[in-house]
Structures are given as C-alpha cells and as structure tokens.
C-alpha cells in the first residue's frame, strides 16, 4: 500500500470515526456503510485514480485525476492554466470518488448477482496549497502514485512548480461503502444448486517495465518501478471444476 506524508498543517487530530451527515448517510443497504476513518485511508491509499465532480457553467462534470493522501487530506495537482483547477481553487463545492472493484459475484440469478467493492466519496471545498508547501505536497502525490521515485529523479524546477496548481481537500466529510462477501443464497431459496455460484476475485496487476527509446542500453530499470510491479504482480491460479 502506498504510504503518504502530509505537509505541515495546523489542524487538530481527526476523530477515528467518520461523522455521518445528510450527504454521507447511506440509505440503500445502510449495513454496508463504514465509519472507521482508517478504512477510508486504506481505500484512498490503495487507489491511483480519483474521479472529481464539479458543476461548471450549470452542468455536471466528472474528471479522472491522479492524487495523493497526506494525513487527513487529499492533494490534487494540475496546470495553473486549467479552468477546472481554477474553478476548484475558487472554493466551489466538489466531490471526489474512489472505487475498487474487488470481485464479480455470480449468484444463481442475475437479479442476485453483484460486485464486491470498496468505495469512498469525499465532499468539500478545496484550498490552494501555499508556495512554501507546494513541493512537499507534490512529494505526497509522487510517493502515492510511484513510491520511491521521488528520490530517483531530479528536483522540480522553480518554473515547473510555478506552472503547477496544487489543491488540498480535507477528509472532513466522507462516505465509505463496502461489499465483501460471496453470493447471497439460502438453503430454502428454491434455486438449482447445480448452477455454479461464487465470486471471481479481481485485482490490479502489472506487466514487466518497458524501457523508453532514448534510455541508453544497459541502464538499470527504476528500482521504484520494479518494487511496485513486484507488489502487484499477477497471482497464479488453477481452474477447478465443481467436482474437483
């Protein structure tokens, strides 16, 4: 799991339990709601892409973005010339969603079939990270997306930092929903037991790193890339029949 480090922020320690508000309360299958802040952190830390929603010119807009978590906040970065980032920087409300699809659940009917997932939705208004803290915030994002890479490459230039807008969204209001079990079935449901039911686990995997064309032959592959690939390498599995 990627680790994150938060730039210094004069904020009190958050409660271990997520507050439930009108926006975060789950009304459909409420038993799947989670209130543990550590579980929210885990869902965010396992994710590489977040979908950021904003209303622009009266219309909804959702964009996928890389991000990083630092303490009790997430950091988003983009160009200072981006109209979307300037809109978010103005304090307009946004929501950020992360979803992990952990498995397909095969029940004996399509109606009862489902998915196993971990999801989080964060609500709030983003603030601009000050210039003095921008480089550290960018390190948070880098270490989240490519752990170890920050120490392998050159420092960001002042021009690059000036061209980058970094936003901080606190995790003050968030909703977490999880499904993590097999097919729903009961001994007296009348279904044909010869029809297979179960769950197909899914996970993110990596192939071998591919060297760029301008990298000199013999150059060592990034240790950070190799470590990441090894951590999420494909698992071997064996197909078994119901009788086997």
Coordinates of N, CA and C in Angstrom, one line a residue:
X1 N 0.8 -1.2 0.0 CA 0.0 0.0 0.0 C 0.9 1.2 0.0
X2 N 0.6 2.2 -0.9 CA 1.4 3.4 -0.9 C 1.3 4.2 0.5
X3 N 2.4 4.7 0.9 CA 2.4 5.5 2.1 C 2.5 7.0 1.8
X4 N 1.9 7.8 2.7 CA 1.8 9.2 2.4 C 2.3 10.0 3.6
X5 N 2.8 11.2 3.3 CA 3.3 12.1 4.3 C 2.7 13.4 4.1
X6 N 2.1 14.0 5.1 CA 1.4 15.2 5.0 C 2.3 16.4 5.2
X7 N 2.2 17.4 4.3 CA 2.8 18.7 4.6 C 2.3 19.3 5.9
X8 N 3.1 20.0 6.6 CA 2.7 20.5 7.9 C 1.4 21.4 7.8
X9 N 0.4 21.0 8.6 CA -0.8 21.7 8.6 C -1.3 21.9 10.1
X10 N -1.6 23.1 10.5 CA -2.0 23.4 11.8 C -3.5 23.0 12.1
X11 N -3.7 21.7 12.0 CA -5.1 21.2 12.2 C -5.1 20.2 13.3
X12 N -6.2 20.1 14.0 CA -6.3 19.2 15.1 C -6.4 17.7 14.6
X13 N -6.1 16.8 15.4 CA -6.2 15.4 15.0 C -7.7 15.0 14.8
X14 N -8.0 14.3 13.7 CA -9.4 14.0 13.4 C -9.9 12.8 14.3
X15 N -11.2 12.8 14.4 CA -11.8 11.7 15.1 C -11.6 10.4 14.4
X16 N -11.4 9.3 15.1 CA -11.2 8.0 14.5 C -12.5 7.5 13.8
X17 N -13.6 8.1 14.1 CA -14.9 7.7 13.5 C -15.4 8.8 12.6
X18 N -15.7 8.4 11.4 CA -16.2 9.4 10.4 C -17.6 9.9 10.8
X19 N -17.8 11.3 10.8 CA -19.2 11.8 11.1 C -20.1 11.4 10.0
X20 N -21.4 11.2 10.4 CA -22.4 10.9 9.4 C -23.3 12.1 9.2
X21 N -23.3 12.6 8.0 CA -24.1 13.8 7.7 C -25.2 13.4 6.7
X22 N -26.0 14.4 6.4 CA -27.1 14.2 5.4 C -26.5 13.7 4.1
X23 N -25.3 14.2 3.7 CA -24.7 13.9 2.4 C -24.0 12.5 2.5
X24 N -23.5 12.2 3.6 CA -22.7 10.9 3.7 C -23.5 9.7 4.2
X25 N -24.7 9.9 4.7 CA -25.5 8.8 5.2 C -25.9 7.9 4.0
X26 N -25.7 6.6 4.1 CA -26.1 5.7 3.1 C -27.5 5.1 3.4
X27 N -28.4 5.3 2.5 CA -29.8 4.9 2.7 C -30.1 3.6 2.0
X28 N -29.4 3.2 0.9 CA -29.6 2.0 0.2 C -28.5 1.0 0.8
X29 N -29.0 -0.1 1.4 CA -28.1 -1.1 2.0 C -27.2 -0.4 3.1
X30 N -27.8 0.2 4.1 CA -27.0 1.0 5.0 C -26.0 0.1 5.8
X31 N -26.3 -1.2 5.9 CA -25.4 -2.1 6.6 C -24.0 -2.1 6.0
X32 N -23.9 -1.6 4.7 CA -22.6 -1.6 4.1 C -21.8 -0.3 4.3
X33 N -22.3 0.6 5.1 CA -21.6 1.8 5.4 C -20.5 1.5 6.4
X34 N -19.4 2.1 6.3 CA -18.3 2.0 7.2 C -18.0 3.4 7.8
X35 N -17.7 3.4 9.1 CA -17.5 4.7 9.8 C -16.1 4.8 10.3
X36 N -15.2 3.8 10.0 CA -13.8 3.8 10.5 C -13.0 4.7 9.6
X37 N -12.4 5.8 10.1 CA -11.6 6.6 9.3 C -10.4 5.9 8.7
X38 N -9.8 4.9 9.5 CA -8.7 4.2 9.0 C -9.1 3.4 7.7
X39 N -10.3 2.9 7.6 CA -10.8 2.2 6.5 C -10.9 3.2 5.3
X40 N -11.3 4.4 5.5 CA -11.3 5.4 4.5 C -9.8 5.6 4.0
X41 N -8.9 5.8 4.9 CA -7.5 6.0 4.5 C -7.0 4.8 3.6
X42 N -7.4 3.6 4.0 CA -6.9 2.4 3.2 C -7.5 2.4 1.8
X43 N -8.7 2.8 1.7 CA -9.3 2.8 0.3 C -8.6 3.9 -0.5
X44 N -8.4 5.0 0.0 CA -7.7 6.1 -0.7 C -6.2 5.7 -1.0
X45 N -5.5 5.1 -0.1 CA -4.1 4.7 -0.3 C -4.0 3.6 -1.3
X46 N -5.0 2.8 -1.5 CA -4.9 1.7 -2.5 C -5.2 2.2 -3.9
X47 N -5.7 3.4 -4.0 CA -6.2 3.9 -5.3 C -5.2 4.7 -6.0
X48 N -5.2 4.7 -7.4 CA -4.3 5.5 -8.2 C -5.1 6.6 -8.9
X49 N -6.4 6.4 -9.0 CA -7.2 7.4 -9.8 C -8.4 7.8 -8.9
X50 N -8.7 9.0 -8.9 CA -9.9 9.5 -8.3 C -10.8 10.3 -9.3
X51 N -12.1 10.2 -9.2 CA -13.0 10.9 -10.1 C -13.5 12.1 -9.3
X52 N -13.2 13.3 -9.9 CA -13.5 14.6 -9.2 C -14.7 15.2 -10.0
X53 N -15.8 15.5 -9.2 CA -17.0 16.0 -9.7 C -17.2 17.5 -9.4
X54 N -17.6 18.3 -10.3 CA -17.8 19.7 -10.1 C -18.9 20.2 -11.1
X55 N -19.7 21.2 -10.6 CA -20.7 21.8 -11.5 C -20.0 23.0 -12.2
X56 N -20.0 23.0 -13.5 CA -19.3 24.1 -14.3 C -20.3 24.6 -15.3
X57 N -20.5 25.9 -15.3 CA -21.5 26.5 -16.2 C -22.9 25.9 -16.1
X58 N -23.2 25.4 -14.9 CA -24.6 24.9 -14.7 C -24.7 23.4 -15.1
X59 N -23.6 22.8 -15.5 CA -23.6 21.4 -15.9 C -22.6 20.5 -15.1
X60 N -23.0 19.3 -14.8 CA -22.1 18.4 -14.1 C -20.9 18.0 -14.9
X61 N -19.8 17.9 -14.3 CA -18.5 17.4 -15.0 C -17.8 16.5 -14.0
X62 N -17.3 15.4 -14.5 CA -16.5 14.4 -13.7 C -15.2 14.2 -14.5
X63 N -14.1 14.3 -13.8 CA -12.8 14.1 -14.4 C -12.0 13.1 -13.6
X64 N -11.3 12.2 -14.2 CA -10.4 11.3 -13.5 C -9.1 12.0 -13.3
X65 N -8.5 11.9 -12.1 CA -7.3 12.6 -11.7 C -6.4 11.7 -10.8
X66 N -5.1 11.8 -11.0 CA -4.2 11.2 -10.0 C -4.2 12.1 -8.8
X67 N -3.9 11.5 -7.6 CA -4.0 12.2 -6.4 C -3.0 11.5 -5.4
X68 N -2.9 12.1 -4.2 CA -2.2 11.5 -3.1 C -2.8 11.9 -1.8
X69 N -2.8 11.0 -0.8 CA -3.3 11.3 0.5 C -2.1 11.7 1.4
X70 N -2.3 12.8 2.2 CA -1.3 13.2 3.2 C -2.1 13.4 4.5
X71 N -1.9 12.6 5.4 CA -2.7 12.7 6.7 C -4.2 12.7 6.4
X72 N -4.9 13.7 6.9 CA -6.3 13.8 6.8 C -6.8 14.7 5.6
X73 N -6.1 14.6 4.5 CA -6.4 15.4 3.3 C -5.9 14.7 2.1
X74 N -6.5 15.0 1.0 CA -6.0 14.5 -0.3 C -5.6 15.7 -1.1
X75 N -4.6 15.5 -2.0 CA -4.0 16.5 -2.8 C -4.2 16.2 -4.3
X76 N -4.6 17.2 -5.0 CA -4.8 17.2 -6.4 C -3.9 18.2 -7.1
X77 N -3.4 17.9 -8.2 CA -2.5 18.8 -8.9 C -2.8 18.9 -10.4
X78 N -2.6 20.1 -10.9 CA -2.9 20.3 -12.3 C -2.2 21.6 -12.8
X79 N -2.4 22.0 -14.0 CA -1.8 23.2 -14.6 C -2.5 24.4 -14.0
X80 N -1.7 25.4 -13.8 CA -2.3 26.7 -13.4 C -3.1 27.3 -14.5
X81 N -3.0 26.8 -15.7 CA -3.8 27.3 -16.8 C -5.1 26.6 -16.9
X82 N -5.4 25.5 -16.1 CA -6.6 24.7 -16.2 C -7.8 25.5 -15.6
X83 N -8.8 25.6 -16.5 CA -10.0 26.3 -16.0 C -10.7 25.5 -14.9
X84 N -10.7 24.2 -15.0 CA -11.3 23.4 -13.9 C -10.6 23.6 -12.6
X85 N -9.2 23.6 -12.6 CA -8.5 23.7 -11.4 C -8.7 25.1 -10.8
X86 N -8.8 26.1 -11.7 CA -9.0 27.5 -11.2 C -10.4 27.5 -10.5
X87 N -11.4 26.8 -11.1 CA -12.7 26.8 -10.5 C -12.7 26.1 -9.2
X88 N -12.0 25.0 -9.1 CA -11.9 24.3 -7.8 C -11.2 25.2 -6.8
X89 N -10.2 25.9 -7.2 CA -9.4 26.7 -6.3 C -10.2 27.9 -5.8
X90 N -11.3 28.2 -6.5 CA -12.2 29.4 -6.0 C -13.0 29.0 -4.8
X91 N -13.0 27.7 -4.4 CA -13.8 27.3 -3.3 C -15.2 26.7 -3.6
X92 N -15.4 26.5 -4.9 CA -16.7 25.9 -5.3 C -16.8 24.4 -4.7
X93 N -17.9 23.9 -4.3 CA -18.0 22.6 -3.8 C -17.6 21.5 -4.8
X94 N -16.9 20.5 -4.4 CA -16.6 19.4 -5.2 C -16.8 18.1 -4.5
X95 N -16.9 17.0 -5.2 CA -16.8 15.7 -4.6 C -15.8 14.8 -5.3
X96 N -15.2 14.0 -4.5 CA -14.1 13.1 -5.0 C -14.5 11.7 -4.7
X97 N -14.5 10.8 -5.7 CA -14.9 9.4 -5.6 C -13.7 8.5 -5.9
X98 N -13.6 7.4 -5.1 CA -12.6 6.4 -5.4 C -13.3 5.0 -5.3
X99 N -13.2 4.1 -6.2 CA -13.8 2.8 -6.2 C -12.8 1.7 -6.5
X100 N -12.8 0.7 -5.8 CA -12.1 -0.5 -6.1 C -13.1 -1.7 -6.4
X101 N -12.9 -2.3 -7.5 CA -13.8 -3.4 -7.9 C -13.0 -4.7 -7.5
X102 N -13.4 -5.3 -6.4 CA -12.6 -6.4 -5.8 C -13.1 -7.8 -6.3
X103 N -14.2 -7.9 -6.9 CA -14.7 -9.1 -7.4 C -16.1 -9.1 -8.1
X104 N -16.3 -10.0 -9.0 CA -17.6 -10.2 -9.5 C -18.3 -11.4 -8.8
X105 N -19.5 -11.1 -8.3 CA -20.3 -12.1 -7.5 C -21.3 -12.8 -8.4
X106 N -21.1 -14.1 -8.6 CA -22.0 -14.9 -9.5 C -23.0 -15.6 -8.7
X107 N -24.3 -15.1 -8.7 CA -25.3 -15.8 -8.0 C -26.1 -16.7 -9.0
X108 N -27.1 -17.4 -8.5 CA -27.8 -18.3 -9.4 C -29.0 -17.6 -10.2
X109 N -29.0 -16.3 -10.0 CA -29.9 -15.5 -10.9 C -29.1 -14.2 -11.1
X110 N -29.5 -13.5 -12.2 CA -28.8 -12.2 -12.5 C -29.3 -11.1 -11.5
X111 N -30.5 -11.3 -11.0 CA -31.1 -10.3 -10.0 C -30.2 -10.3 -8.8
X112 N -29.7 -11.5 -8.3 CA -29.0 -11.6 -7.1 C -27.5 -11.4 -7.3
X113 N -27.0 -11.4 -8.6 CA -25.6 -11.3 -8.9 C -25.2 -9.8 -8.5
X114 N -23.9 -9.7 -8.2 CA -23.4 -8.4 -7.7 C -21.9 -8.2 -7.9
X115 N -21.4 -7.2 -7.2 CA -19.9 -7.0 -7.2 C -19.5 -6.8 -5.8
X116 N -18.2 -7.1 -5.5 CA -17.6 -6.8 -4.3 C -16.8 -5.5 -4.6
X117 N -16.8 -4.6 -3.7 CA -16.2 -3.3 -3.9 C -15.9 -2.6 -2.6
X118 N -15.0 -1.6 -2.7 CA -14.7 -0.7 -1.6 C -14.8 0.7 -2.3
X119 N -15.6 1.6 -1.7 CA -15.8 2.9 -2.3 C -15.8 4.0 -1.3
X120 N -15.4 5.2 -1.7 CA -15.4 6.3 -0.8 C -15.7 7.6 -1.6
X121 N -16.6 8.4 -1.0 CA -16.9 9.7 -1.6 C -16.6 10.8 -0.6
X122 N -15.8 11.8 -1.0 CA -15.4 12.9 -0.2 C -16.1 14.1 -0.7
X123 N -16.6 14.9 0.2 CA -17.3 16.2 -0.1 C -16.5 17.3 0.5
X124 N -16.6 18.4 -0.1 CA -15.9 19.6 0.5 C -15.5 20.6 -0.5
X125 N -14.7 21.6 -0.1 CA -14.2 22.7 -0.9 C -12.7 22.6 -0.8
X126 N -12.0 22.6 -1.9 CA -10.5 22.6 -1.9 C -9.9 23.9 -1.7
X127 N -8.7 23.9 -1.1 CA -8.0 25.2 -0.9 C -6.6 25.0 -1.7
X128 N -6.0 26.2 -2.0 CA -4.8 26.2 -2.7 C -3.6 26.0 -1.7
X129 N -2.7 25.1 -2.1 CA -1.5 24.8 -1.2 C -0.6 26.0 -1.4
X130 N -0.1 26.6 -0.4 CA 0.8 27.7 -0.4 C 2.1 27.3 -1.1
X131 N 2.8 28.3 -1.8 CA 4.0 28.0 -2.5 C 5.1 27.4 -1.6
X132 N 5.1 27.8 -0.3 CA 6.1 27.2 0.6 C 5.9 25.7 0.9
X133 N 4.7 25.2 0.7 CA 4.4 23.8 0.9 C 4.1 23.0 -0.3
X134 N 4.2 23.7 -1.5 CA 3.8 23.1 -2.7 C 4.7 21.9 -3.1
X135 N 6.0 22.0 -2.9 CA 6.9 20.9 -3.3 C 6.7 19.7 -2.4
X136 N 6.5 19.9 -1.1 CA 6.2 18.8 -0.2 C 4.9 18.1 -0.6
X137 N 3.9 18.9 -1.0 CA 2.6 18.3 -1.4 C 2.8 17.5 -2.7
X138 N 3.6 18.0 -3.6 CA 3.9 17.2 -4.8 C 4.6 15.9 -4.5
X139 N 5.5 15.9 -3.4 CA 6.1 14.7 -3.0 C 5.1 13.7 -2.5
X140 N 4.1 14.2 -1.8 CA 3.0 13.3 -1.3 C 2.3 12.6 -2.5
X141 N 2.0 13.4 -3.5 CA 1.3 12.8 -4.7 C 2.3 11.8 -5.4
X142 N 3.5 12.2 -5.5 CA 4.5 11.3 -6.2 C 4.7 10.0 -5.4
X143 N 4.8 10.1 -4.1 CA 5.0 8.9 -3.3 C 3.8 8.0 -3.3
X144 N 2.6 8.6 -3.4 CA 1.4 7.8 -3.5 C 1.3 7.1 -4.8
X145 N 1.6 7.7 -5.9 CA 1.4 7.1 -7.3 C 2.6 6.3 -7.6
X146 N 3.9 6.7 -7.3 CA 5.1 6.0 -7.7 C 6.0 5.9 -6.5
X147 N 5.7 5.1 -5.5 CA 6.5 5.1 -4.3 C 8.0 4.9 -4.6
X148 N 8.9 5.7 -4.0 CA 10.3 5.6 -4.2 C 10.9 6.4 -5.4
X149 N 10.0 6.9 -6.3 CA 10.5 7.5 -7.5 C 11.1 8.9 -7.2
X150 N 10.5 9.6 -6.2 CA 10.9 10.9 -5.8 C 12.4 11.0 -5.6
X151 N 13.0 10.0 -5.0 CA 14.5 10.0 -4.7 C 15.3 9.6 -5.9
X152 N 14.7 9.1 -7.0 CA 15.5 8.7 -8.2 C 15.6 9.8 -9.2
X153 N 14.8 10.8 -9.2 CA 14.9 11.8 -10.2 C 15.3 13.2 -9.7
X154 N 15.5 14.1 -10.6 CA 16.0 15.4 -10.2 C 14.9 16.2 -9.5
X155 N 15.3 17.2 -8.8 CA 14.3 18.1 -8.1 C 13.4 18.8 -9.1
X156 N 12.2 19.2 -8.7 CA 11.4 20.0 -9.6 C 12.0 21.4 -9.7
X157 N 11.9 22.0 -10.9 CA 12.4 23.3 -11.0 C 11.4 24.4 -10.5
X158 N 11.9 25.6 -10.3 CA 11.0 26.6 -9.9 C 9.9 26.9 -11.0
X159 N 10.3 26.8 -12.2 CA 9.4 27.0 -13.3 C 8.3 25.9 -13.3
X160 N 8.7 24.7 -13.1 CA 7.7 23.6 -13.0 C 6.7 23.8 -11.8
X161 N 7.3 24.2 -10.7 CA 6.4 24.4 -9.5 C 5.5 25.6 -9.8
X162 N 6.0 26.6 -10.4 CA 5.1 27.8 -10.7 C 4.0 27.4 -11.7
X163 N 4.2 26.5 -12.5 CA 3.2 26.1 -13.5 C 2.2 25.1 -13.0
X164 N 2.4 24.7 -11.7 CA 1.6 23.6 -11.1 C 0.7 24.2 -10.0
X165 N -0.6 23.9 -10.1 CA -1.5 24.3 -9.0 C -1.9 23.1 -8.2
X166 N -1.6 23.1 -6.9 CA -1.9 22.0 -6.0 C -3.0 22.4 -5.1
X167 N -4.0 21.5 -5.0 CA -5.2 21.8 -4.1 C -5.2 20.8 -3.0
X168 N -5.7 21.2 -1.9 CA -5.9 20.3 -0.7 C -7.3 20.2 -0.4
X169 N -7.8 19.0 -0.3 CA -9.2 18.7 0.1 C -9.2 18.0 1.4
X170 N -9.7 18.6 2.5 CA -9.7 17.8 3.8 C -10.7 16.7 3.8
X171 N -10.4 15.7 4.6 CA -11.3 14.5 4.7 C -12.3 14.7 5.8
X172 N -12.9 15.8 5.9 CA -13.9 16.1 7.0 C -15.2 15.5 6.8
X173 N -15.6 15.3 5.5 CA -17.0 14.7 5.3 C -16.8 13.7 4.2
X174 N -16.9 12.4 4.5 CA -16.7 11.4 3.6 C -17.7 10.2 3.9
X175 N -18.0 9.5 2.8 CA -18.9 8.3 2.9 C -18.2 7.1 2.4
X176 N -18.2 6.0 3.2 CA -17.5 4.8 2.8 C -18.5 3.7 2.7
X177 N -18.5 2.9 1.6 CA -19.4 1.8 1.5 C -18.6 0.6 0.9
X178 N -18.9 -0.6 1.5 CA -18.1 -1.8 1.2 C -19.0 -3.0 1.1
X179 N -18.8 -3.8 0.0 CA -19.4 -5.1 -0.1 C -18.2 -6.1 -0.2
X180 N -18.2 -7.1 0.7 CA -17.1 -8.0 0.8 C -17.5 -9.4 1.2
X181 N -18.4 -10.0 0.4 CA -18.9 -11.4 0.7 C -19.3 -12.0 -0.6
X182 N -19.6 -13.3 -0.5 CA -19.9 -14.1 -1.7 C -21.4 -14.0 -2.1
X183 N -21.8 -14.9 -2.9 CA -23.2 -14.8 -3.4 C -24.2 -15.0 -2.3
X184 N -25.3 -14.2 -2.4 CA -26.4 -14.3 -1.5 C -27.2 -15.6 -1.8
X185 N -27.3 -16.4 -0.8 CA -28.0 -17.7 -1.0 C -28.5 -18.2 0.3
X186 N -29.6 -18.9 0.2 CA -30.2 -19.5 1.4 C -30.7 -20.9 1.1
X187 N -30.7 -21.8 2.1 CA -31.0 -23.2 1.9 C -32.4 -23.4 1.4
X188 N -33.3 -22.5 1.6 CA -34.7 -22.7 1.2 C -35.1 -21.7 0.1
X189 N -34.1 -21.2 -0.7 CA -34.4 -20.3 -1.8 C -34.9 -20.9 -3.0
X190 N -34.9 -22.2 -3.1 CA -35.5 -22.9 -4.3 C -34.7 -22.9 -5.5
X191 N -33.4 -22.4 -5.5 CA -32.6 -22.3 -6.6 C -31.9 -23.7 -7.0
X192 N -31.6 -23.8 -8.2 CA -31.0 -25.1 -8.7 C -29.5 -25.1 -8.2
X193 N -29.1 -26.0 -7.3 CA -27.8 -26.0 -6.8 C -26.7 -26.5 -7.8
X194 N -27.2 -27.1 -8.9 CA -26.2 -27.5 -9.9 C -25.6 -26.3 -10.7
X195 N -26.3 -25.1 -10.6 CA -25.8 -23.9 -11.2 C -24.7 -23.3 -10.3
X196 N -23.5 -23.1 -10.9 CA -22.4 -22.7 -10.0 C -22.7 -21.3 -9.5
X197 N -22.4 -21.0 -8.2 CA -22.4 -19.7 -7.6 C -21.1 -19.5 -6.9
X198 N -20.7 -18.3 -6.9 CA -19.4 -18.0 -6.2 C -19.0 -16.6 -6.5
X199 N -17.7 -16.3 -6.3 CA -17.1 -15.0 -6.5 C -15.8 -15.1 -7.3
X200 N -15.6 -14.2 -8.3 CA -14.4 -14.2 -9.1 C -13.6 -12.9 -8.6
X201 N -12.5 -13.2 -7.8 CA -11.7 -12.0 -7.3 C -11.0 -11.3 -8.4
X202 N -10.9 -10.0 -8.3 CA -10.3 -9.1 -9.3 C -9.2 -8.3 -8.6
X203 N -8.1 -8.0 -9.2 CA -7.1 -7.1 -8.6 C -6.3 -6.4 -9.7
X204 N -5.7 -5.3 -9.4 CA -4.8 -4.6 -10.2 C -3.5 -5.4 -10.3
X205 N -3.0 -5.6 -11.6 CA -1.7 -6.2 -11.7 C -0.8 -5.4 -12.6
X206 N 0.5 -5.8 -12.7 CA 1.5 -5.1 -13.5 C 2.2 -6.0 -14.4
X207 N 2.6 -5.6 -15.6 CA 3.5 -6.3 -16.5 C 4.9 -5.9 -16.3
X208 N 5.8 -6.4 -17.0 CA 7.2 -6.0 -16.9 C 7.4 -4.6 -17.4
X209 N 8.3 -3.8 -16.7 CA 8.5 -2.4 -17.1 C 9.1 -2.4 -18.5
X210 N 8.7 -1.3 -19.3 CA 9.1 -1.1 -20.7 C 10.0 0.1 -20.7
X211 N 11.2 -0.1 -21.2 CA 12.2 1.0 -21.2 C 12.0 1.9 -22.4
X212 N 12.1 3.2 -22.1 CA 11.9 4.2 -23.2 C 13.0 4.1 -24.3
X213 N 12.6 4.6 -25.5 CA 13.5 4.5 -26.6 C 14.8 5.3 -26.4
X214 N 14.8 6.4 -25.7 CA 16.0 7.2 -25.5 C 16.8 6.9 -24.3
X215 N 16.4 5.9 -23.5 CA 17.2 5.4 -22.4 C 18.4 4.5 -22.9
X216 N 19.6 4.9 -22.6 CA 20.7 4.1 -23.1 C 20.6 2.6 -22.7
X217 N 21.0 1.7 -23.6 CA 21.0 0.3 -23.3 C 21.9 0.0 -22.1
X218 N 21.4 -0.9 -21.3 CA 22.2 -1.3 -20.1 C 21.8 -0.4 -18.9
X219 N 21.1 0.6 -19.1 CA 20.7 1.5 -17.9 C 19.8 0.6 -17.0
X220 N 20.0 0.7 -15.7 CA 19.2 -0.1 -14.8 C 17.8 0.4 -14.7
X221 N 16.9 -0.6 -14.7 CA 15.5 -0.2 -14.5 C 15.2 0.4 -13.2
X222 N 14.3 1.3 -13.1 CA 14.0 2.0 -11.9 C 13.6 1.0 -10.8
X223 N 14.3 1.1 -9.7 CA 14.0 0.3 -8.5 C 12.6 0.5 -8.0
X224 N 12.2 1.7 -8.1 CA 10.8 2.0 -7.7 C 9.8 1.3 -8.5
X225 N 10.0 1.3 -9.9 CA 9.1 0.7 -10.8 C 9.1 -0.8 -10.5
X226 N 10.3 -1.4 -10.4 CA 10.4 -2.9 -10.1 C 9.7 -3.3 -8.8
X227 N 9.9 -2.4 -7.8 CA 9.2 -2.7 -6.5 C 7.7 -2.7 -6.6
X228 N 7.2 -1.7 -7.3 CA 5.8 -1.6 -7.5 C 5.2 -2.7 -8.3
X229 N 5.9 -3.1 -9.4 CA 5.5 -4.2 -10.2 C 5.5 -5.5 -9.4
X230 N 6.5 -5.7 -8.5 CA 6.5 -6.9 -7.7 C 5.4 -7.0 -6.7
X231 N 5.0 -5.8 -6.2 CA 4.0 -5.8 -5.2 C 2.6 -6.2 -5.7
X232 N 2.4 -5.8 -7.0 CA 1.1 -6.1 -7.6 C 1.2 -7.1 -8.7
X233 N 2.2 -7.9 -8.7 CA 2.4 -8.9 -9.7 C 1.2 -9.9 -9.8
X234 N 0.9 -10.4 -11.0 CA -0.3 -11.3 -11.2 C -0.1 -12.5 -10.3
X235 N -1.2 -12.9 -9.7 CA -1.3 -14.2 -9.0 C -1.6 -15.3 -9.9
X236 N -0.9 -16.5 -9.6 CA -1.2 -17.7 -10.4 C -2.5 -18.4 -9.8
X237 N -3.3 -18.9 -10.7 CA -4.5 -19.6 -10.2 C -4.7 -20.8 -11.0
X238 N -5.5 -21.8 -10.4 CA -5.7 -23.0 -11.1 C -7.2 -23.2 -11.2
X239 N -7.7 -23.5 -12.4 CA -9.1 -23.7 -12.6 C -9.5 -25.0 -12.1
X240 N -10.6 -25.1 -11.3 CA -11.1 -26.3 -10.8 C -12.5 -26.5 -11.1
X241 N -12.9 -27.7 -11.5 CA -14.3 -28.0 -11.7 C -15.0 -28.1 -10.4
X242 N -16.3 -28.1 -10.4 CA -17.1 -28.3 -9.2 C -16.9 -29.6 -8.6
X243 N -16.6 -30.6 -9.4 CA -16.4 -31.9 -8.9 C -15.0 -32.1 -8.3
X244 N -14.1 -31.3 -8.8 CA -12.7 -31.4 -8.5 C -12.4 -30.8 -7.1

